GROMACS .gro file of C-alpha atoms in nm:
model
  512
    1MET     CA    1  -1.379   4.771   3.806
    2GLU     CA    2  -1.558   4.594   3.509
    3THR     CA    3  -1.804   4.756   3.247
    4PRO     CA    4  -2.151   4.663   3.198
    5THR     CA    5  -2.061   4.498   2.895
    6GLN     CA    6  -1.846   4.287   3.104
    7ARG     CA    7  -2.058   4.245   3.370
    8ASN     CA    8  -2.315   4.119   3.102
    9GLY     CA    9  -2.126   3.846   3.014
   10LEU     CA   10  -1.970   3.950   2.685
   11LYS     CA   11  -1.583   3.856   2.601
   12ARG     CA   12  -1.336   4.086   2.805
   13GLU     CA   13  -1.049   3.953   2.584
   14SER     CA   14  -1.100   3.663   2.312
   15CYS     CA   15  -0.856   3.390   2.222
   16VAL     CA   16  -0.865   3.056   1.935
   17LEU     CA   17  -0.846   2.749   2.096
   18SER     CA   18  -0.705   2.442   1.881
   19VAL     CA   19  -0.654   2.083   1.951
   20ASP     CA   20  -0.381   1.857   1.807
   21VAL     CA   21  -0.475   1.489   1.837
   22GLY     CA   22  -0.135   1.303   1.760
   23THR     CA   23   0.004   0.942   1.736
   24THR     CA   24   0.121   0.986   2.100
   25SER     CA   25  -0.117   1.208   2.277
   26ILE     CA   26  -0.355   1.479   2.251
   27ARG     CA   27  -0.268   1.865   2.323
   28CYS     CA   28  -0.472   2.148   2.357
   29HIS     CA   29  -0.312   2.517   2.344
   30VAL     CA   30  -0.525   2.865   2.407
   31TYR     CA   31  -0.382   3.127   2.198
   32ASP     CA   32  -0.383   3.481   2.152
   33LYS     CA   33  -0.360   3.780   1.925
   34LYS     CA   34   0.013   3.741   1.938
   35ALA     CA   35  -0.021   3.398   1.851
   36GLN     CA   36   0.146   3.310   2.238
   37ILE     CA   37   0.022   2.996   2.448
   38ARG     CA   38  -0.225   3.137   2.745
   39GLY     CA   39  -0.288   2.770   2.818
   40SER     CA   40  -0.195   2.438   2.751
   41CYS     CA   41  -0.314   2.064   2.871
   42ILE     CA   42  -0.188   1.791   2.730
   43THR     CA   43  -0.274   1.385   2.795
   44LYS     CA   44  -0.120   1.046   2.659
   45VAL     CA   45  -0.266   0.826   2.378
   46ASN     CA   46  -0.335   0.466   2.488
   47LEU     CA   47  -0.251   0.268   2.189
   48LEU     CA   48  -0.353  -0.069   2.218
   49TYR     CA   49  -0.171  -0.370   2.043
   50PRO     CA   50  -0.412  -0.679   2.051
   51GLU     CA   51  -0.207  -0.886   1.780
   52PRO     CA   52   0.162  -0.825   1.643
   53GLY     CA   53   0.121  -0.551   1.412
   54LEU     CA   54  -0.198  -0.453   1.468
   55VAL     CA   55  -0.243  -0.091   1.671
   56GLU     CA   56  -0.510  -0.005   1.769
   57LEU     CA   57  -0.701   0.298   1.959
   58ASP     CA   58  -1.063   0.300   2.183
   59PRO     CA   59  -1.277   0.627   1.981
   60GLU     CA   60  -1.408   0.663   2.319
   61GLU     CA   61  -1.115   0.711   2.573
   62LEU     CA   62  -0.999   0.955   2.241
   63TRP     CA   63  -1.307   1.110   2.270
   64ARG     CA   64  -1.226   1.164   2.676
   65GLY     CA   65  -0.922   1.279   2.619
   66PHE     CA   66  -0.996   1.582   2.380
   67ILE     CA   67  -1.263   1.667   2.620
   68LYS     CA   68  -1.006   1.631   2.899
   69VAL     CA   69  -0.754   1.851   2.739
   70VAL     CA   70  -0.978   2.164   2.617
   71ASN     CA   71  -1.168   2.173   2.977
   72GLY     CA   72  -0.802   2.132   3.107
   73ALA     CA   73  -0.663   2.414   2.830
   74VAL     CA   74  -0.922   2.696   2.896
   75GLN     CA   75  -0.919   2.648   3.342
   76ASP     CA   76  -0.479   2.690   3.279
   77SER     CA   77  -0.539   3.032   3.059
   78GLY     CA   78  -0.716   3.141   3.386
   79LEU     CA   79  -0.985   3.235   3.092
   80GLN     CA   80  -1.332   3.133   3.043
   81MET     CA   81  -1.503   2.905   2.768
   82ARG     CA   82  -1.679   3.205   2.627
   83GLN     CA   83  -1.385   3.337   2.504
   84MET     CA   84  -1.251   3.108   2.288
   85GLU     CA   85  -1.358   3.276   1.990
   86ALA     CA   86  -1.299   2.962   1.726
   87LEU     CA   87  -1.157   2.618   1.772
   88GLY     CA   88  -0.955   2.450   1.509
   89ILE     CA   89  -0.876   2.083   1.500
   90SER     CA   90  -0.525   1.913   1.380
   91THR     CA   91  -0.520   1.496   1.371
   92GLN     CA   92  -0.292   1.246   1.291
   93ARG     CA   93  -0.412   1.107   0.947
   94GLY     CA   94  -0.476   0.784   0.804
   95THR     CA   95  -0.635   0.658   1.158
   96PHE     CA   96  -0.963   0.586   1.092
   97THR     CA   97  -1.317   0.397   1.250
   98THR     CA   98  -1.695   0.342   1.144
   99TRP     CA   99  -1.984   0.379   1.354
  100ASP     CA  100  -2.365   0.289   1.340
  101ARG     CA  101  -2.543   0.603   1.176
  102LYS     CA  102  -2.804   0.610   1.404
  103THR     CA  103  -2.652   0.545   1.743
  104GLY     CA  104  -2.336   0.679   1.648
  105VAL     CA  105  -2.182   0.352   1.804
  106PRO     CA  106  -1.840   0.245   1.638
  107PHE     CA  107  -1.843  -0.104   1.527
  108HIS     CA  108  -1.476  -0.154   1.618
  109ASN     CA  109  -1.159   0.070   1.741
  110PHE     CA  110  -0.995   0.317   1.548
  111ILE     CA  111  -0.780   0.108   1.332
  112SER     CA  112  -0.390   0.348   1.304
  113TRP     CA  113  -0.214   0.435   1.023
  114GLN     CA  114   0.068   0.229   1.206
  115ASP     CA  115  -0.103  -0.093   1.152
  116LEU     CA  116  -0.007  -0.348   0.942
  117ARG     CA  117  -0.272  -0.598   0.926
  118ALA     CA  118  -0.321  -0.521   0.517
  119VAL     CA  119   0.014  -0.572   0.419
  120GLU     CA  120  -0.065  -0.919   0.280
  121LEU     CA  121  -0.337  -0.735   0.093
  122VAL     CA  122  -0.139  -0.415  -0.016
  123ARG     CA  123   0.142  -0.681  -0.151
  124SER     CA  124  -0.107  -0.875  -0.393
  125TRP     CA  125  -0.260  -0.612  -0.490
  126ASN     CA  126   0.071  -0.387  -0.627
  127ASN     CA  127   0.201  -0.737  -0.788
  128SER     CA  128  -0.115  -0.804  -0.940
  129CYS     CA  129  -0.216  -0.836  -1.293
  130THR     CA  130  -0.496  -0.593  -1.246
  131MET     CA  131  -0.230  -0.297  -1.165
  132LYS     CA  132   0.006  -0.406  -1.368
  133ALA     CA  133  -0.244  -0.328  -1.618
  134ILE     CA  134  -0.357   0.004  -1.460
  135HIS     CA  135  -0.011   0.122  -1.475
  136GLY     CA  136   0.024   0.033  -1.871
  137VAL     CA  137  -0.272   0.231  -1.950
  138MET     CA  138  -0.209   0.524  -1.781
  139MET     CA  139   0.169   0.513  -1.927
  140VAL     CA  140  -0.016   0.517  -2.234
  141LEU     CA  141  -0.241   0.782  -2.174
  142HIS     CA  142   0.008   1.019  -2.056
  143PHE     CA  143   0.203   0.950  -2.336
  144LEU     CA  144  -0.066   1.088  -2.565
  145SER     CA  145  -0.206   1.379  -2.322
  146LYS     CA  146   0.108   1.463  -2.117
  147ASN     CA  147  -0.166   1.485  -1.854
  148LYS     CA  148   0.010   1.451  -1.531
  149ARG     CA  149  -0.330   1.295  -1.393
  150PHE     CA  150  -0.224   0.997  -1.584
  151GLN     CA  151   0.140   0.994  -1.479
  152ALA     CA  152   0.043   0.979  -1.133
  153ALA     CA  153  -0.170   0.706  -1.162
  154SER     CA  154   0.087   0.508  -1.358
  155LEU     CA  155   0.329   0.553  -1.086
  156VAL     CA  156   0.080   0.486  -0.796
  157VAL     CA  157   0.186   0.214  -0.525
  158PHE     CA  158  -0.027   0.099  -0.265
  159SER     CA  159   0.049   0.147   0.103
  160THR     CA  160   0.028   0.058   0.464
  161GLN     CA  161  -0.023   0.395   0.579
  162HIS     CA  162  -0.293   0.489   0.348
  163VAL     CA  163  -0.685   0.367   0.484
  164THR     CA  164  -0.758   0.231   0.166
  165PHE     CA  165  -0.682  -0.130   0.238
  166ARG     CA  166  -0.682  -0.125   0.609
  167LEU     CA  167  -1.025  -0.040   0.535
  168ALA     CA  168  -1.142  -0.291   0.258
  169TRP     CA  169  -0.990  -0.553   0.521
  170ALA     CA  170  -1.231  -0.454   0.799
  171LEU     CA  171  -1.518  -0.478   0.507
  172ARG     CA  172  -1.449  -0.812   0.474
  173GLN     CA  173  -1.375  -0.935   0.793
  174TRP     CA  174  -1.644  -0.809   1.020
  175LYS     CA  175  -2.040  -0.926   0.939
  176GLN     CA  176  -2.209  -0.614   1.150
  177LEU     CA  177  -1.995  -0.418   0.949
  178SER     CA  178  -2.019  -0.547   0.603
  179GLN     CA  179  -2.429  -0.552   0.680
  180ALA     CA  180  -2.453  -0.170   0.827
  181VAL     CA  181  -2.308  -0.100   0.484
  182ALA     CA  182  -2.586  -0.268   0.278
  183GLU     CA  183  -2.825  -0.096   0.527
  184GLY     CA  184  -2.717   0.234   0.449
  185ASN     CA  185  -2.626   0.265   0.856
  186CYS     CA  186  -2.235   0.301   0.776
  187CYS     CA  187  -2.024   0.616   0.867
  188PHE     CA  188  -1.698   0.593   0.775
  189GLY     CA  189  -1.451   0.881   0.910
  190THR     CA  190  -1.101   0.942   0.996
  191ILE     CA  191  -1.052   1.115   1.362
  192ASP     CA  192  -1.127   1.447   1.232
  193THR     CA  193  -1.457   1.275   1.109
  194TRP     CA  194  -1.554   1.160   1.421
  195LEU     CA  195  -1.464   1.455   1.612
  196LEU     CA  196  -1.670   1.652   1.435
  197TYR     CA  197  -1.942   1.410   1.473
  198LYS     CA  198  -1.915   1.389   1.842
  199LEU     CA  199  -1.902   1.742   1.853
  200THR     CA  200  -2.220   1.858   1.684
  201LYS     CA  201  -2.379   1.533   1.841
  202GLY     CA  202  -2.456   1.381   1.481
  203LEU     CA  203  -2.495   1.662   1.285
  204VAL     CA  204  -2.165   1.696   1.091
  205HIS     CA  205  -2.030   1.418   0.868
  206ALA     CA  206  -1.778   1.552   0.711
  207THR     CA  207  -1.345   1.601   0.665
  208ASP     CA  208  -1.158   1.842   0.499
  209TYR     CA  209  -0.980   1.842   0.168
  210SER     CA  210  -0.644   1.795   0.334
  211ASN     CA  211  -0.723   1.507   0.549
  212ALA     CA  212  -0.922   1.351   0.257
  213SER     CA  213  -0.596   1.347   0.039
  214ALA     CA  214  -0.396   1.166   0.284
  215THR     CA  215  -0.635   0.879   0.319
  216GLY     CA  216  -0.558   0.746  -0.018
  217MET     CA  217  -0.911   0.675  -0.189
  218PHE     CA  218  -0.885   1.044  -0.267
  219ASP     CA  219  -0.842   1.269  -0.628
  220SER     CA  220  -0.610   1.506  -0.562
  221TYR     CA  221  -0.624   1.631  -0.892
  222GLN     CA  222  -1.021   1.606  -0.940
  223LEU     CA  223  -1.048   1.708  -0.546
  224CYS     CA  224  -1.314   1.429  -0.499
  225TRP     CA  225  -1.345   1.087  -0.338
  226SER     CA  226  -1.217   0.831  -0.642
  227GLU     CA  227  -1.506   0.646  -0.784
  228PHE     CA  228  -1.258   0.455  -0.983
  229LEU     CA  229  -1.068   0.333  -0.683
  230CYS     CA  230  -1.353   0.257  -0.454
  231CYS     CA  231  -1.540   0.062  -0.711
  232LEU     CA  232  -1.205  -0.113  -0.799
  233ILE     CA  233  -1.173  -0.279  -0.459
  234SER     CA  234  -1.519  -0.242  -0.373
  235LEU     CA  235  -1.540   0.043  -0.117
  236PRO     CA  236  -1.895   0.149  -0.050
  237LEU     CA  237  -1.895   0.565  -0.111
  238SER     CA  238  -2.164   0.562   0.077
  239ILE     CA  239  -1.980   0.592   0.352
  240LEU     CA  240  -1.767   0.808   0.271
  241PRO     CA  241  -1.757   1.135   0.464
  242LYS     CA  242  -1.817   1.492   0.282
  243VAL     CA  243  -1.513   1.706   0.226
  244LEU     CA  244  -1.528   2.001   0.285
  245ASN     CA  245  -1.266   2.368   0.246
  246THR     CA  246  -0.977   2.287   0.528
  247GLY     CA  247  -1.060   2.669   0.659
  248HIS     CA  248  -1.487   2.655   0.685
  249ARG     CA  249  -1.727   2.692   0.965
  250PHE     CA  250  -1.804   2.330   1.037
  251GLY     CA  251  -2.089   2.373   1.316
  252LEU     CA  252  -2.065   2.464   1.667
  253THR     CA  253  -1.983   2.258   1.940
  254ASP     CA  254  -2.301   2.110   2.079
  255PRO     CA  255  -2.336   2.344   2.469
  256SER     CA  256  -2.383   2.037   2.647
  257ILE     CA  257  -2.043   1.951   2.590
  258PHE     CA  258  -1.844   2.299   2.702
  259GLY     CA  259  -2.164   2.482   2.837
  260VAL     CA  260  -2.143   2.738   2.522
  261SER     CA  261  -2.128   2.688   2.188
  262ILE     CA  262  -1.852   2.704   2.036
  263PRO     CA  263  -1.742   2.761   1.656
  264ILE     CA  264  -1.543   2.513   1.486
  265MET     CA  265  -1.328   2.679   1.190
  266SER     CA  266  -1.106   2.452   1.086
  267VAL     CA  267  -1.000   2.114   1.079
  268MET     CA  268  -0.646   1.982   0.928
  269ALA     CA  269  -0.442   1.664   0.881
  270ASP     CA  270  -0.144   1.740   1.159
  271GLN     CA  271   0.147   1.789   0.849
  272GLN     CA  272  -0.070   2.018   0.640
  273ALA     CA  273  -0.127   2.163   0.968
  274ALA     CA  274   0.233   2.234   1.052
  275MET     CA  275   0.317   2.310   0.720
  276PHE     CA  276   0.083   2.612   0.725
  277GLY     CA  277   0.181   2.681   1.106
  278GLU     CA  278   0.545   2.790   0.972
  279CYS     CA  279   0.430   3.001   0.729
  280CYS     CA  280   0.511   2.814   0.446
  281PHE     CA  281   0.304   2.962   0.212
  282ASP     CA  282   0.509   3.047  -0.098
  283ILE     CA  283   0.600   2.795  -0.337
  284GLY     CA  284   0.951   2.603  -0.220
  285ASP     CA  285   0.878   2.640   0.125
  286VAL     CA  286   1.001   2.356   0.273
  287LYS     CA  287   0.931   2.227   0.651
  288ILE     CA  288   1.048   1.894   0.806
  289THR     CA  289   0.877   1.784   1.133
  290MET     CA  290   1.039   1.525   1.319
  291GLY     CA  291   0.773   1.368   1.604
  292THR     CA  292   0.644   0.996   1.561
  293GLY     CA  293   0.758   1.002   1.234
  294THR     CA  294   0.938   1.251   0.967
  295PHE     CA  295   0.752   1.436   0.743
  296MET     CA  296   0.938   1.639   0.445
  297ASN     CA  297   0.613   1.881   0.248
  298ILE     CA  298   0.725   2.080   0.011
  299ASN     CA  299   0.467   2.376  -0.111
  300THR     CA  300   0.381   2.304  -0.491
  301GLY     CA  301   0.126   2.569  -0.521
  302SER     CA  302  -0.199   2.528  -0.725
  303LYS     CA  303  -0.112   2.194  -0.890
  304PRO     CA  304  -0.010   1.878  -0.766
  305HIS     CA  305   0.322   1.779  -0.835
  306THR     CA  306   0.364   1.406  -0.961
  307SER     CA  307   0.734   1.263  -0.891
  308VAL     CA  308   0.867   0.973  -1.035
  309ALA     CA  309   1.064   0.978  -0.690
  310GLY     CA  310   0.758   0.838  -0.503
  311LEU     CA  311   0.687   1.185  -0.282
  312TYR     CA  312   0.314   1.171  -0.258
  313PRO     CA  313   0.123   1.506  -0.372
  314VAL     CA  314  -0.126   1.594  -0.104
  315VAL     CA  315  -0.377   1.850  -0.026
  316GLY     CA  316  -0.185   2.101   0.185
  317TRP     CA  317  -0.545   2.381   0.232
  318LYS     CA  318  -0.821   2.452   0.104
  319ILE     CA  319  -0.923   2.816   0.212
  320GLY     CA  320  -1.180   2.952  -0.003
  321PRO     CA  321  -1.132   2.892  -0.357
  322GLU     CA  322  -0.726   2.930  -0.289
  323VAL     CA  323  -0.586   2.544  -0.326
  324VAL     CA  324  -0.221   2.460  -0.207
  325TYR     CA  325  -0.113   2.123  -0.265
  326LEU     CA  326   0.194   1.941  -0.080
  327ALA     CA  327   0.469   1.689  -0.206
  328GLU     CA  328   0.537   1.463   0.069
  329GLY     CA  329   0.806   1.184   0.171
  330ASN     CA  330   0.756   1.051   0.495
  331ALA     CA  331   0.937   0.786   0.748
  332ALA     CA  332   0.723   0.624   1.004
  333ASP     CA  333   0.943   0.561   1.307
  334THR     CA  334   1.147   0.856   1.395
  335GLY     CA  335   1.010   0.933   1.727
  336THR     CA  336   0.965   0.540   1.759
  337ALA     CA  337   1.355   0.481   1.735
  338ILE     CA  338   1.425   0.721   2.042
  339LYS     CA  339   1.175   0.584   2.275
  340TRP     CA  340   1.272   0.223   2.231
  341ALA     CA  341   1.615   0.310   2.227
  342GLN     CA  342   1.506   0.486   2.609
  343GLU     CA  343   1.313   0.216   2.680
  344LEU     CA  344   1.653  -0.003   2.622
  345GLU     CA  345   1.852   0.230   2.865
  346LEU     CA  346   2.115   0.362   2.661
  347PHE     CA  347   2.008   0.682   2.789
  348SER     CA  348   1.796   0.808   3.067
  349ASP     CA  349   1.623   1.137   2.990
  350VAL     CA  350   1.627   1.225   2.571
  351ARG     CA  351   1.822   1.561   2.607
  352GLU     CA  352   2.159   1.368   2.679
  353THR     CA  353   2.150   1.223   2.340
  354ASP     CA  354   2.313   1.610   2.228
  355ALA     CA  355   2.584   1.542   2.453
  356MET     CA  356   2.628   1.154   2.415
  357ALA     CA  357   2.633   1.216   2.022
  358SER     CA  358   2.856   1.507   1.986
  359SER     CA  359   3.114   1.310   2.252
  360VAL     CA  360   3.228   1.038   1.978
  361ALA     CA  361   3.332   1.176   1.607
  362ASN     CA  362   3.168   0.933   1.443
  363SER     CA  363   2.906   0.629   1.480
  364ASP     CA  364   3.224   0.391   1.447
  365GLY     CA  365   3.096   0.244   1.115
  366VAL     CA  366   2.730   0.175   1.264
  367CYS     CA  367   2.457   0.173   1.086
  368PHE     CA  368   2.071   0.221   1.249
  369VAL     CA  369   1.807   0.123   1.019
  370PRO     CA  370   1.429   0.309   1.196
  371SER     CA  371   1.240   0.048   0.989
  372PHE     CA  372   0.954  -0.055   1.276
  373SER     CA  373   0.682  -0.002   1.070
  374GLY     CA  374   0.885  -0.110   0.740
  375LEU     CA  375   1.002   0.153   0.480
  376GLN     CA  376   0.793   0.424   0.308
  377ALA     CA  377   0.840   0.634  -0.014
  378PRO     CA  378   0.975   0.574  -0.244
  379LEU     CA  379   1.111   0.237  -0.105
  380ASN     CA  380   0.736   0.152  -0.013
  381ASP     CA  381   0.839  -0.208   0.162
  382PRO     CA  382   0.597  -0.303   0.478
  383LYS     CA  383   0.851  -0.596   0.517
  384ALA     CA  384   1.168  -0.455   0.589
  385CYS     CA  385   1.319  -0.443   0.954
  386ALA     CA  386   1.449  -0.238   1.190
  387SER     CA  387   1.777  -0.284   1.242
  388PHE     CA  388   2.167  -0.223   1.351
  389MET     CA  389   2.478  -0.325   1.144
  390GLY     CA  390   2.830  -0.253   1.170
  391LEU     CA  391   2.875  -0.362   1.552
  392LYS     CA  392   3.202  -0.418   1.704
  393PRO     CA  393   3.405  -0.472   2.021
  394SER     CA  394   3.469  -0.081   2.031
  395THR     CA  395   3.112   0.013   1.975
  396THR     CA  396   2.970   0.184   2.281
  397LYS     CA  397   2.611   0.331   2.364
  398SER     CA  398   2.714   0.701   2.245
  399HIS     CA  399   2.786   0.524   1.876
  400LEU     CA  400   2.470   0.335   1.924
  401VAL     CA  401   2.321   0.698   1.978
  402ARG     CA  402   2.485   0.885   1.713
  403ALA     CA  403   2.390   0.618   1.460
  404ILE     CA  404   2.011   0.633   1.547
  405LEU     CA  405   1.998   1.013   1.483
  406GLU     CA  406   2.196   1.011   1.206
  407SER     CA  407   1.908   0.773   1.082
  408VAL     CA  408   1.682   1.014   1.202
  409ALA     CA  409   1.881   1.283   0.986
  410PHE     CA  410   1.929   1.064   0.700
  411ARG     CA  411   1.577   0.952   0.638
  412ALA     CA  412   1.472   1.375   0.628
  413ASP     CA  413   0.969   2.079   1.445
  414GLY     CA  414   0.831   1.841   1.676
  415GLY     CA  415   0.952   1.710   1.990
  416ILE     CA  416   1.344   1.587   1.781
  417CYS     CA  417   1.349   1.928   1.713
  418THR     CA  418   1.483   2.034   2.029
  419ASN     CA  419   1.802   1.811   1.928
  420ASP     CA  420   2.122   2.057   1.791
  421PHE     CA  421   2.307   1.742   1.704
  422VAL     CA  422   1.997   1.627   1.422
  423MET     CA  423   1.949   1.967   1.326
  424GLN     CA  424   2.311   2.045   1.297
  425LEU     CA  425   2.301   1.789   1.108
  426THR     CA  426   1.972   1.801   0.857
  427ALA     CA  427   2.159   2.117   0.749
  428ASP     CA  428   2.465   2.012   0.660
  429LEU     CA  429   2.342   1.689   0.456
  430PHE     CA  430   2.079   1.979   0.282
  431GLY     CA  431   2.336   2.254   0.209
  432ARG     CA  432   2.083   2.477   0.338
  433LYS     CA  433   1.990   2.684   0.682
  434VAL     CA  434   1.731   2.518   0.883
  435ALA     CA  435   1.510   2.726   1.100
  436ARG     CA  436   1.418   2.588   1.459
  437PRO     CA  437   1.069   2.782   1.563
  438THR     CA  438   1.040   2.940   1.879
  439GLN     CA  439   0.696   2.702   1.953
  440HIS     CA  440   0.756   2.336   1.828
  441GLU     CA  441   0.378   2.200   1.810
  442MET     CA  442   0.331   2.354   1.466
  443SER     CA  443   0.030   2.133   1.380
  444CYS     CA  444  -0.155   2.308   1.703
  445LEU     CA  445  -0.051   2.630   1.597
  446GLY     CA  446  -0.142   2.601   1.235
  447ALA     CA  447  -0.471   2.472   1.293
  448ALA     CA  448  -0.543   2.771   1.537
  449PHE     CA  449  -0.425   2.994   1.260
  450VAL     CA  450  -0.656   2.851   1.021
  451ALA     CA  451  -0.937   2.883   1.277
  452GLY     CA  452  -0.852   3.276   1.342
  453LEU     CA  453  -0.849   3.383   0.972
  454GLY     CA  454  -1.170   3.239   0.998
  455VAL     CA  455  -1.343   3.486   1.198
  456GLY     CA  456  -1.124   3.765   1.186
  457PHE     CA  457  -0.875   3.716   1.479
  458TRP     CA  458  -0.651   3.788   1.251
  459LYS     CA  459  -0.661   3.936   0.944
  460SER     CA  460  -0.410   3.806   0.739
  461GLN     CA  461  -0.130   3.557   0.599
  462GLU     CA  462   0.116   3.815   0.584
  463GLU     CA  463  -0.007   3.907   0.956
  464LEU     CA  464   0.050   3.544   1.051
  465LYS     CA  465   0.416   3.562   0.929
  466LYS     CA  466   0.491   3.829   1.132
  467LEU     CA  467   0.431   3.596   1.441
  468GLN     CA  468   0.686   3.375   1.380
  469CYS     CA  469   0.947   3.322   1.641
  470THR     CA  470   1.247   3.196   1.540
  471ASP     CA  471   1.486   3.025   1.828
  472ARG     CA  472   1.770   2.943   1.623
  473VAL     CA  473   1.899   2.921   1.226
  474PHE     CA  474   2.120   2.594   1.174
  475LEU     CA  475   2.367   2.685   0.915
  476PRO     CA  476   2.554   2.425   0.698
  477ARG     CA  477   2.904   2.292   0.696
  478ASN     CA  478   3.087   2.134   0.415
  479LEU     CA  479   3.042   1.769   0.532
  480TYR     CA  480   2.866   1.637   0.228
  481GLY     CA  481   3.127   1.773  -0.001
  482MET     CA  482   2.870   2.026  -0.169
  483GLY     CA  483   3.018   2.315  -0.126
  484ASP     CA  484   3.303   2.450  -0.391
  485GLY     CA  485   3.598   2.329  -0.227
  486GLY     CA  486   3.495   2.010  -0.416
  487THR     CA  487   3.649   1.774  -0.125
  488GLU     CA  488   3.487   1.462  -0.076
  489GLY     CA  489   3.221   1.545   0.207
  490GLU     CA  490   3.318   1.319   0.549
  491TYR     CA  491   2.950   1.210   0.517
  492THR     CA  492   2.911   1.073   0.182
  493PRO     CA  493   3.101   0.718   0.287
  494ILE     CA  494   2.850   0.696   0.582
  495LEU     CA  495   2.561   0.771   0.387
  496GLN     CA  496   2.708   0.492   0.155
  497SER     CA  497   2.707   0.242   0.435
  498TRP     CA  498   2.355   0.344   0.566
  499GLU     CA  499   2.218   0.314   0.243
  500GLN     CA  500   2.387  -0.023   0.229
  501ALA     CA  501   2.220  -0.130   0.551
  502LEU     CA  502   1.899   0.006   0.424
  503LYS     CA  503   1.871  -0.290   0.170
  504ARG     CA  504   1.982  -0.554   0.389
  505SER     CA  505   1.698  -0.439   0.597
  506MET     CA  506   1.440  -0.454   0.316
  507ASN     CA  507   1.178  -0.750   0.301
  508TRP     CA  508   1.342  -0.892   0.621
  509TYR     CA  509   1.004  -1.032   0.702
  510GLY     CA  510   0.894  -1.112   0.362
  511ASN     CA  511   0.803  -1.512   0.215
  512PRO     CA  512   1.163  -1.747   0.187
   0.00000   0.00000   0.00000
């Protein structure tokens, strides 16, 4: 029997909503106090390919998908929208659009982080005298001051994954956009910014530090948009959103959208959200996400890490005065390679790949380079091609599948972590134990954790750690020659062959 309080419409049980807008799907989970999923809904992201190398998303279709999964997850939970105490949002990074500040109508589709339209612009800048001069000056400044900020600037290499040159390309190509900028009527935003704008009916034009730091236009050392870089490449600061804490009351959803107003309490970039969801709160903690791409993140604490190997320093999260930085390396095409192999009918169900790879002793000398979108740091070659090398008459489907799965681990939660072969090989290559969580959608959980902390749903990071559940721990075997025995591991020559294949795949689409 309901109490008077319940009859008056107050919350009988509260939960936290979290939405993750990924590269291939949008999913929403409803989490209870034990971080268990009470309801879920997922819908597909429809990627558009107007020309070879161009990858886009329809902003309005993305918005409709967002609304669909929120309503679907709450309905699936058996709860009501008024019982949702907070909303957290995790999004893919580096995908952006621009829109009319007055009407909210986009000037163009979202340009995806996978898009290669700015390849030549990136290449020309990386090879330009201006960049060489900047590198030289920054090297001198670092030598004189020992300031790591200057060291980072002396090593910076532009990438097509960063927003910087795709935005510069758009500003040069579309007159309507450049005119709106001149009139002060243009808003720029990554997916999180667009969703905040839509959810608040235009009241909020903002992003958080984790998303901003992944655009390539943000100074992670000074925690602000880089005026120097924007001036150098002629990017207008006036169109950029305000940068707020990751854990922040961004505003309330307009009541016309979900029937009630829900506090938006976190906005996070997906990889940083996954890091938070894994409770990697301590310096030295490492997480690897294997989804559409493979991302390795290392918690470096309160200071950004400058890596001569090209690991990109990003802001993990900023909650209150605390700032946590991550060093990051990534490979863009993990999931793409698996999907491509399935479409070629190397297997019918992804779950078959574990048994197929384990059915052969090795890949029979076959190497696969999964660079459909080029190669990321530290090689930074957008002109690299995906390739199979070492094929012979004895090569079978199982050898091909094993080579593909090996390439995933060589470049190293997400969907691929359900594959035991990949997890065991990852542990072997790193020489470290790898824990696979019970929940695989850690970006969603991380955004929920930050939102829940903001409203007191959970009290502390220590409480969050106690909610973590591990599905399986993979212990390393001495296959890589890293153990006390000192014998050459079986993967040493395989890795050497794969690195050869990698080099031969580079600059495949370059100018003759």
